[in-house]
Short mmCIF file of C-alpha atoms and ligand atoms in Angstrom, two decimals:
data_model
loop_
_atom_site.label_atom_id
_atom_site.label_comp_id
_atom_site.label_asym_id
_atom_site.label_seq_id
_atom_site.Cartn_x
_atom_site.Cartn_y
_atom_site.Cartn_z
CA MET A 8 1.67 29.96 10.51
CA ASN A 9 -1.88 29.88 11.11
CA GLN A 10 -2.38 26.13 11.32
CA PHE A 11 -0.19 23.17 9.91
CA ILE A 12 -1.65 20.50 7.73
CA PRO A 13 -0.87 17.42 8.68
CA LEU A 14 -0.61 14.46 5.38
CA SER A 15 -1.55 11.75 7.08
CA GLN A 16 -3.90 11.27 10.42
CA PRO A 17 -6.26 7.68 11.44
CA SER A 18 -9.17 8.56 12.72
CA ILE A 19 -10.08 6.90 15.55
CA THR A 20 -13.41 7.56 17.08
CA ASN A 21 -15.55 6.05 19.41
CA LEU A 22 -16.61 3.10 18.11
CA GLU A 23 -13.00 2.14 17.54
CA ILE A 24 -11.98 2.89 21.58
CA ASP A 25 -14.79 1.04 22.39
CA TYR A 26 -14.00 -1.91 20.94
CA VAL A 27 -10.05 -1.88 22.31
CA THR A 28 -11.71 -0.61 25.81
CA ASP A 29 -13.42 -4.43 25.27
CA VAL A 30 -9.89 -5.95 25.13
CA LEU A 31 -8.57 -4.28 27.26
CA LYS A 32 -10.90 -5.40 29.90
CA SER A 33 -11.30 -8.37 29.06
CA GLY A 34 -7.56 -8.73 29.82
CA TRP A 35 -7.19 -11.07 26.39
CA ILE A 36 -4.73 -8.07 24.67
CA SER A 37 -2.36 -10.74 23.56
CA SER A 38 -2.71 -13.01 19.68
CA LEU A 39 -5.65 -15.09 20.56
CA GLY A 40 -9.55 -14.17 22.05
CA LYS A 41 -12.18 -12.54 20.21
CA TYR A 42 -10.78 -10.35 17.81
CA ILE A 43 -8.68 -11.25 15.88
CA ASN A 44 -11.03 -14.08 14.15
CA LEU A 45 -13.96 -11.20 13.98
CA PHE A 46 -11.56 -9.35 11.87
CA GLU A 47 -10.43 -12.07 9.79
CA GLU A 48 -14.28 -13.02 8.86
CA ARG A 49 -14.66 -8.89 8.28
CA PHE A 50 -11.44 -8.53 6.44
CA ALA A 51 -12.44 -11.40 4.08
CA GLU A 52 -16.27 -11.02 3.52
CA TYR A 53 -15.20 -7.60 2.88
CA CYS A 54 -12.51 -8.78 0.35
CA GLY A 55 -14.30 -11.62 -1.64
CA THR A 56 -12.49 -14.24 -0.24
CA LYS A 57 -12.69 -17.07 1.58
CA TYR A 58 -9.31 -16.82 4.27
CA ALA A 59 -8.00 -13.65 5.68
CA LEU A 60 -5.08 -14.27 8.06
CA THR A 61 -3.87 -11.49 10.16
CA THR A 62 -0.52 -10.74 10.35
CA SER A 63 2.55 -8.96 12.65
CA SER A 64 3.15 -6.09 9.83
CA GLY A 65 2.16 -6.28 5.61
CA THR A 66 5.78 -6.41 5.64
CA THR A 67 6.05 -9.37 7.88
CA ALA A 68 2.64 -10.72 5.83
CA ILE A 69 4.83 -10.30 1.60
CA HIS A 70 7.36 -11.95 3.56
CA LEU A 71 5.22 -15.18 4.87
CA ALA A 72 3.33 -15.40 2.36
CA LEU A 73 6.83 -15.71 0.11
CA VAL A 74 7.63 -18.17 2.31
CA THR A 75 4.21 -20.76 2.43
CA TYR A 76 5.06 -20.48 -1.32
CA GLY A 77 8.47 -21.94 -1.01
CA ILE A 78 9.97 -19.11 -2.62
CA GLU A 79 13.55 -18.96 -1.53
CA ALA A 80 17.90 -18.28 -3.09
CA ASP A 81 18.32 -18.57 -6.67
CA ASP A 82 14.66 -17.99 -7.60
CA GLU A 83 13.30 -14.49 -9.03
CA VAL A 84 10.81 -12.45 -8.28
CA ILE A 85 9.57 -9.65 -10.03
CA VAL A 86 8.69 -6.40 -8.56
CA PRO A 87 7.98 -2.68 -9.20
CA ASP A 88 10.60 -0.02 -9.18
CA LEU A 89 8.39 2.89 -7.76
CA THR A 90 6.96 1.33 -4.04
CA PHE A 91 7.13 1.52 -0.81
CA ILE A 92 11.18 -0.74 -0.19
CA ALA A 93 9.14 -3.03 1.91
CA THR A 94 8.49 -4.62 -1.25
CA ALA A 95 11.16 -5.29 -2.55
CA ASN A 96 13.21 -6.06 1.42
CA ALA A 97 10.10 -8.90 2.08
CA VAL A 98 11.83 -10.34 -1.84
CA THR A 99 15.48 -10.35 -0.03
CA TYR A 100 14.18 -11.84 3.25
CA THR A 101 13.97 -15.25 1.81
CA GLY A 102 17.30 -15.64 -0.36
CA ALA A 103 15.06 -14.66 -3.61
CA LYS A 104 16.31 -12.01 -6.34
CA VAL A 105 14.48 -8.85 -6.78
CA VAL A 106 13.70 -8.41 -10.46
CA LEU A 107 13.37 -4.36 -10.63
CA VAL A 108 10.96 -3.42 -13.10
CA ASP A 109 9.49 0.27 -15.22
CA ILE A 110 5.87 1.55 -14.63
CA GLU A 111 3.38 2.96 -16.74
CA GLU A 112 3.53 6.84 -16.14
CA ASP A 113 -1.09 7.27 -16.02
CA THR A 114 -1.37 4.50 -12.91
CA LEU A 115 2.80 5.24 -11.62
CA CYS A 116 1.32 0.87 -11.56
CA ILE A 117 3.75 -1.88 -12.83
CA ASP A 118 3.75 -1.43 -16.40
CA PRO A 119 3.13 -5.75 -17.64
CA VAL A 120 4.99 -4.93 -20.82
CA GLN A 121 8.34 -4.20 -19.19
CA ILE A 122 7.15 -7.69 -17.13
CA GLU A 123 7.21 -10.01 -19.70
CA LYS A 124 10.46 -8.63 -20.79
CA ALA A 125 12.23 -9.66 -17.41
CA ILE A 126 10.35 -12.93 -16.73
CA THR A 127 12.89 -15.64 -16.96
CA GLU A 128 13.67 -19.26 -16.75
CA LYS A 129 14.16 -18.94 -12.56
CA THR A 130 10.64 -16.35 -12.11
CA LYS A 131 8.49 -17.00 -9.11
CA ALA A 132 6.07 -14.13 -8.45
CA ILE A 133 5.35 -11.13 -9.73
CA ILE A 134 4.22 -9.11 -6.86
CA PRO A 135 2.20 -6.36 -8.11
CA VAL A 136 1.69 -2.51 -6.24
CA HIS A 137 -1.75 -1.10 -6.13
CA LEU A 138 0.85 2.84 -5.77
CA TYR A 139 -1.29 5.34 -4.21
CA GLY A 140 -4.47 3.86 -3.58
CA HIS A 141 -5.12 2.77 -7.92
CA PRO A 142 -5.33 -1.06 -8.73
CA ALA A 143 -1.99 -2.48 -11.13
CA ASN A 144 -3.84 -3.70 -14.69
CA MET A 145 -4.70 -7.19 -13.37
CA ILE A 146 -6.18 -8.74 -16.57
CA ALA A 147 -3.30 -8.29 -18.33
CA ILE A 148 -1.72 -9.84 -15.11
CA ASP A 149 -3.11 -12.70 -15.09
CA LYS A 150 -3.39 -13.69 -17.85
CA LEU A 151 1.08 -12.90 -18.19
CA ALA A 152 0.76 -15.64 -14.45
CA LYS A 153 -1.02 -17.67 -17.01
CA LYS A 154 1.08 -18.05 -19.63
CA TYR A 155 4.52 -18.24 -17.72
CA ASN A 156 2.95 -20.02 -14.77
CA LEU A 157 3.98 -17.56 -11.84
CA LEU A 158 2.29 -16.94 -8.56
CA VAL A 159 0.50 -13.15 -8.70
CA VAL A 160 0.63 -11.43 -4.59
CA GLU A 161 -0.70 -8.32 -4.68
CA ASP A 162 0.68 -5.69 -3.22
CA ALA A 163 -2.89 -3.60 -1.56
CA ALA A 164 -1.22 -2.44 1.53
CA GLU A 165 -2.25 1.02 0.22
CA ALA A 166 -5.52 -0.37 -2.15
CA HIS A 167 -8.02 -1.89 0.84
CA GLY A 168 -11.43 -1.15 -1.31
CA ALA A 169 -9.98 -0.84 -4.43
CA ALA A 170 -11.42 -2.92 -7.00
CA VAL A 171 -10.06 -4.24 -10.67
CA LYS A 172 -14.07 -3.59 -13.15
CA GLY A 173 -15.88 -4.27 -9.67
CA GLN A 174 -13.79 -6.82 -7.95
CA LYS A 175 -11.62 -6.12 -5.15
CA THR A 176 -7.84 -5.89 -4.88
CA GLY A 177 -6.83 -8.94 -2.37
CA SER A 178 -9.06 -11.26 -4.10
CA LEU A 179 -7.00 -10.40 -8.12
CA GLY A 180 -3.96 -12.67 -7.59
CA ASP A 181 -2.56 -16.33 -5.27
CA CYS A 182 -2.66 -13.82 -3.22
CA GLY A 183 -3.06 -10.15 -1.65
CA ILE A 184 -1.86 -8.25 1.24
CA PHE A 185 -2.31 -5.63 3.23
CA SER A 186 -1.24 -2.93 5.33
CA PHE A 187 -2.08 -0.98 8.56
CA TYR A 188 0.31 1.19 9.37
CA GLY A 189 -0.66 4.92 10.97
CA ASN A 190 -1.23 6.00 8.06
CA LYS A 191 -3.07 3.22 5.58
CA LEU A 192 -6.76 3.70 5.08
CA VAL A 193 -7.15 0.84 7.38
CA THR A 194 -5.08 0.98 10.35
CA CYS A 195 -4.02 -1.13 13.91
CA GLY A 196 -1.36 1.02 14.92
CA GLU A 197 0.86 -1.62 13.38
CA GLY A 198 -0.29 -4.74 11.68
CA GLY A 199 -1.06 -6.77 8.30
CA MET A 200 -3.09 -9.26 6.69
CA ILE A 201 -2.70 -12.07 4.22
CA THR A 202 -6.14 -12.46 1.40
CA THR A 203 -6.79 -16.03 -0.50
CA ASN A 204 -9.55 -18.06 -1.97
CA ASP A 205 -6.56 -21.39 -1.54
CA GLU A 206 -6.74 -23.06 1.43
CA GLU A 207 -4.31 -24.22 1.98
CA PHE A 208 -1.64 -21.72 1.28
CA TYR A 209 -3.85 -20.22 4.20
CA GLN A 210 -3.55 -22.87 6.52
CA LYS A 211 0.84 -24.01 5.67
CA ALA A 212 1.30 -19.31 6.19
CA LYS A 213 -1.07 -20.30 9.61
CA HIS A 214 1.34 -22.70 10.98
CA LEU A 215 4.74 -20.91 10.10
CA ARG A 216 3.25 -17.39 11.63
CA ASP A 217 3.10 -19.38 14.88
CA HIS A 218 6.94 -21.04 15.07
CA ALA A 219 6.10 -24.25 12.79
CA MET A 220 4.11 -25.37 16.25
CA SER A 221 2.04 -29.09 15.71
CA SER A 222 -1.73 -28.86 15.81
CA SER A 223 -1.36 -32.14 17.36
CA LYS A 224 1.82 -31.88 19.98
CA ARG A 225 1.66 -28.14 21.27
CA TYR A 226 5.60 -27.20 21.62
CA TRP A 227 6.75 -29.01 18.47
CA HIS A 228 7.78 -27.62 15.69
CA ASP A 229 7.88 -29.01 12.49
CA ARG A 230 10.19 -27.14 10.52
CA ILE A 231 11.53 -22.82 11.21
CA GLY A 232 8.27 -20.39 11.62
CA TYR A 233 8.02 -16.75 13.03
CA ASN A 234 5.70 -15.00 14.94
CA TYR A 235 4.22 -12.64 13.05
CA ARG A 236 0.92 -12.28 15.17
CA MET A 237 -0.87 -9.52 15.36
CA THR A 238 -2.28 -9.07 18.65
CA ASN A 239 -6.30 -9.13 19.97
CA MET A 240 -6.46 -4.77 21.04
CA GLN A 241 -4.83 -4.44 17.33
CA ALA A 242 -7.19 -6.41 16.05
CA ALA A 243 -9.76 -4.60 17.91
CA LEU A 244 -9.56 -0.78 16.16
CA GLY A 245 -9.41 -3.46 13.71
CA LEU A 246 -12.33 -3.92 13.37
CA ALA A 247 -14.44 -0.16 14.48
CA GLN A 248 -11.59 0.46 11.02
CA ILE A 249 -13.24 -2.08 9.15
CA GLU A 250 -16.84 -1.48 10.05
CA ARG A 251 -16.54 1.83 8.65
CA LEU A 252 -14.73 1.48 5.43
CA ASP A 253 -17.04 2.50 3.16
CA GLU A 254 -17.39 6.07 4.77
CA LEU A 255 -14.14 6.72 5.23
CA LEU A 256 -13.51 5.62 0.95
CA SER A 257 -16.52 7.96 0.23
CA ARG A 258 -14.29 10.59 2.43
CA LYS A 259 -11.56 9.78 0.50
CA ARG A 260 -13.08 9.74 -2.65
CA GLU A 261 -14.43 12.82 -1.92
CA ILE A 262 -11.00 14.59 -0.39
CA PHE A 263 -9.88 13.71 -4.39
CA LYS A 264 -12.62 15.61 -5.66
CA LEU A 265 -12.50 18.77 -4.26
CA TYR A 266 -8.33 18.65 -5.00
CA GLU A 267 -9.15 18.29 -8.15
CA LYS A 268 -12.20 20.44 -8.61
CA THR A 269 -9.65 23.28 -9.07
CA LEU A 270 -6.07 21.90 -9.51
CA SER A 271 -6.96 19.93 -12.59
CA ASN A 272 -7.70 23.43 -14.82
CA ILE A 273 -3.82 24.39 -13.84
CA SER A 274 -1.70 23.37 -17.27
CA GLY A 275 1.51 21.20 -16.55
CA ILE A 276 -0.11 19.46 -13.00
CA LYS A 277 -1.69 15.92 -12.91
CA LEU A 278 -4.15 14.66 -10.21
CA ASN A 279 -4.69 10.57 -9.41
CA PHE A 280 -5.12 8.83 -12.98
CA THR A 281 -7.95 6.16 -13.13
CA ALA A 282 -8.13 3.80 -15.41
CA ASP A 283 -11.49 2.90 -16.74
CA TRP A 284 -11.65 -0.83 -15.53
CA ALA A 285 -10.96 0.39 -12.58
CA SER A 286 -11.70 1.48 -9.14
CA ASN A 287 -9.28 3.74 -7.47
CA VAL A 288 -9.34 4.52 -3.45
CA TYR A 289 -7.16 7.64 -3.39
CA TRP A 290 -4.92 6.75 -0.78
CA LEU A 291 -2.71 9.83 -0.70
CA VAL A 292 -3.25 12.29 -3.46
CA CYS A 293 -0.94 12.50 -5.87
CA LEU A 294 0.31 16.13 -8.04
CA GLU A 295 3.08 16.14 -10.34
CA ILE A 296 4.18 19.20 -11.65
CA GLU A 297 5.36 18.98 -16.25
CA GLY A 298 9.25 18.30 -15.96
CA TYR A 299 9.69 19.20 -12.08
CA THR A 300 13.44 18.32 -11.45
CA GLU A 301 13.89 16.91 -8.05
CA LYS A 302 15.44 20.00 -7.03
CA GLU A 303 12.84 22.18 -8.09
CA ARG A 304 10.12 19.74 -6.00
CA ASN A 305 12.13 19.89 -3.21
CA ASN A 306 11.46 23.16 -3.38
CA LEU A 307 7.82 23.19 -4.16
CA MET A 308 7.63 20.79 -0.63
CA LEU A 309 9.16 24.11 1.34
CA ALA A 310 7.36 26.53 0.05
CA LEU A 311 4.54 24.52 1.74
CA SER A 312 6.68 23.44 4.60
CA HIS A 313 6.22 27.64 5.87
CA GLU A 314 2.65 27.99 4.51
CA GLY A 315 2.34 25.41 7.57
CA ILE A 316 1.12 22.32 4.71
CA GLU A 317 2.73 18.89 5.04
CA THR A 318 3.07 16.96 1.45
CA ARG A 319 5.31 14.00 0.54
CA PRO A 320 7.71 13.51 -1.53
CA TYR A 321 6.76 10.43 -4.03
CA PHE A 322 8.54 7.11 -3.75
CA TYR A 323 12.51 6.69 -4.31
CA PRO A 324 13.37 4.55 -7.09
CA ILE A 325 14.21 1.45 -5.46
CA SER A 326 17.14 1.50 -7.92
CA ASP A 327 19.16 3.85 -6.66
CA MET A 328 18.75 2.36 -3.93
CA PRO A 329 22.63 1.31 -2.28
CA MET A 330 21.55 -1.92 -1.59
CA TYR A 331 19.69 -2.95 -4.76
CA GLU A 332 22.53 -1.65 -6.51
CA SER A 333 23.20 -5.09 -8.47
CA ASN A 334 19.44 -5.61 -9.61
CA ARG A 335 19.97 -1.43 -10.96
CA ILE A 336 18.25 -1.40 -14.82
CA HIS A 337 16.99 0.68 -17.02
CA THR A 338 13.65 2.02 -15.42
CA PRO A 339 13.30 5.80 -17.62
CA VAL A 340 9.40 5.35 -15.97
CA THR A 341 9.79 5.46 -12.77
CA HIS A 342 12.91 7.76 -12.75
CA LYS A 343 11.22 11.02 -14.28
CA VAL A 344 8.08 10.51 -12.62
CA TYR A 345 9.85 10.17 -8.64
CA GLN A 346 10.74 13.52 -9.10
CA ARG A 347 7.88 15.56 -10.24
CA GLY A 348 5.88 14.10 -7.98
CA ILE A 349 4.78 14.84 -4.43
CA ASN A 350 1.07 13.84 -2.28
CA LEU A 351 -0.46 16.64 -0.94
CA PRO A 352 -2.67 16.37 3.23
CA SER A 353 -4.98 13.23 2.91
CA TYR A 354 -6.40 12.62 5.63
CA PHE A 355 -9.68 11.64 6.45
CA GLU A 356 -10.80 14.97 8.80
CA LEU A 357 -8.89 17.26 6.45
CA LYS A 358 -11.31 20.11 6.76
CA ASN A 359 -13.11 21.45 2.56
CA GLN A 360 -10.81 25.29 4.17
CA GLN A 361 -8.24 23.44 4.36
CA ILE A 362 -7.61 21.78 1.02
CA ASP A 363 -9.47 25.58 -0.33
CA TYR A 364 -5.76 26.46 1.28
CA VAL A 365 -3.65 23.82 0.30
CA CYS A 366 -5.46 24.94 -3.11
CA GLU A 367 -4.68 28.68 -2.92
CA SER A 368 -0.91 27.82 -1.88
CA LEU A 369 -0.25 25.85 -4.13
CA GLN A 370 -1.57 28.86 -6.77
CA VAL A 371 0.77 30.93 -5.58
CA TYR A 372 3.20 29.19 -5.48
CA LEU A 373 2.92 27.91 -9.01
CA ALA A 374 2.28 31.49 -10.31
CA ARG A 375 5.18 33.45 -9.13
CA CYS A 376 7.47 30.60 -10.39
CA LEU A 377 5.73 30.96 -13.66
CA ASN A 378 6.86 35.44 -12.83
CA LEU A 379 10.01 34.26 -12.18
CA ILE A 380 10.58 32.83 -15.44
CA GLY A 381 8.50 34.85 -17.04
C1 LIG B 610 3.07 0.93 3.50
C2 LIG B 610 3.16 -0.77 2.97
C3 LIG B 610 4.25 -2.29 2.73
C4 LIG B 610 4.82 -2.43 4.38
O1 LIG B 610 3.62 -2.73 5.83
P1 LIG B 610 3.70 -2.28 6.67
O2 LIG B 610 2.72 -2.71 7.75
O3 LIG B 610 4.33 -0.63 6.97
O4 LIG B 610 4.67 -3.50 7.01
C5 LIG B 610 4.29 -2.16 2.10
N1 LIG B 610 4.18 -1.99 0.60
C6 LIG B 610 3.54 -1.47 0.40
C7 LIG B 610 2.87 -0.67 -0.95
C8 LIG B 610 2.65 -0.36 1.65
O5 LIG B 610 2.82 1.38 0.88
#
């Protein structure tokens, strides 16, 4: 094996190192300090929202948002069946029921037609997920939310900077949540953010994030809150990343275009789709092979790993997981798509010739499969 190409890797420059070093030297290493404020201000500005609130992770951001809205046992929250488990688990933490809904085959995001069918008297909120960097159909979802009086919490953990008709994710629902895990578009190591235009919601979420401590009477707590704070060290890293976000996203687009140039001519292959109303940030390059079963997909991933290429499978349907067995419904699109999809190395510092190598390895593998069949 002459090289190893990982799926994902953060981009850390001197800017990140300088900011984090500044925090360490200042002694403000915990959850107070100037970088928290700077990061929140800069992030809100980037998304076009009035407020942004840092949290300890994307998962805690979703949980905090739902708790702040008063979502609790007996409520129902609609979530796509194809997403990272955190989206569903954060709903479960509140005691509310996770209602799983199928996705659209092209965008891989939650299907508004299926959302409407799943709405009941108990439905309180929808969590559309902007999967792999493509925004969910927020135009249709917004109409449904208005019609049925539902909250919309955008899960933008994988879609920093993506947009619908020019309007950025995080500003399209009642609130948006982001993740800054190590493999996300912006990283703090671990961390999250809630964005919103609603001042009352923002103040309430901020209060709950800090154990619901009274602002006028220290160490007095009027309800059960959480410690979901981010540290100043994480925020310093995040600030450097958001200052570089446009540069990072333009490299992501280039990476996708390079893969597309070679792979899009191969019949039976589908890469990331972009709707005409959407701006895609290509968090991960998606490759689907028509008709593939889970086993065939695993064989492909194994063959690529022998060439030193790391890939990962699409998320498994949430409804297939044992703890969500009782939420199971018929989601044929999710079940078709997850088996045939993988993500290819997509990180910022990937070299063009490494992309060529991945494409070549794929072409060789697929040609060999065809010969075996033919
Ligand atoms: C990463 C991710 C989360 C959770 O974020 P963490 O920071 O890892 O807690 C939530 N939803 C989606 C779609 C994600 O990809």
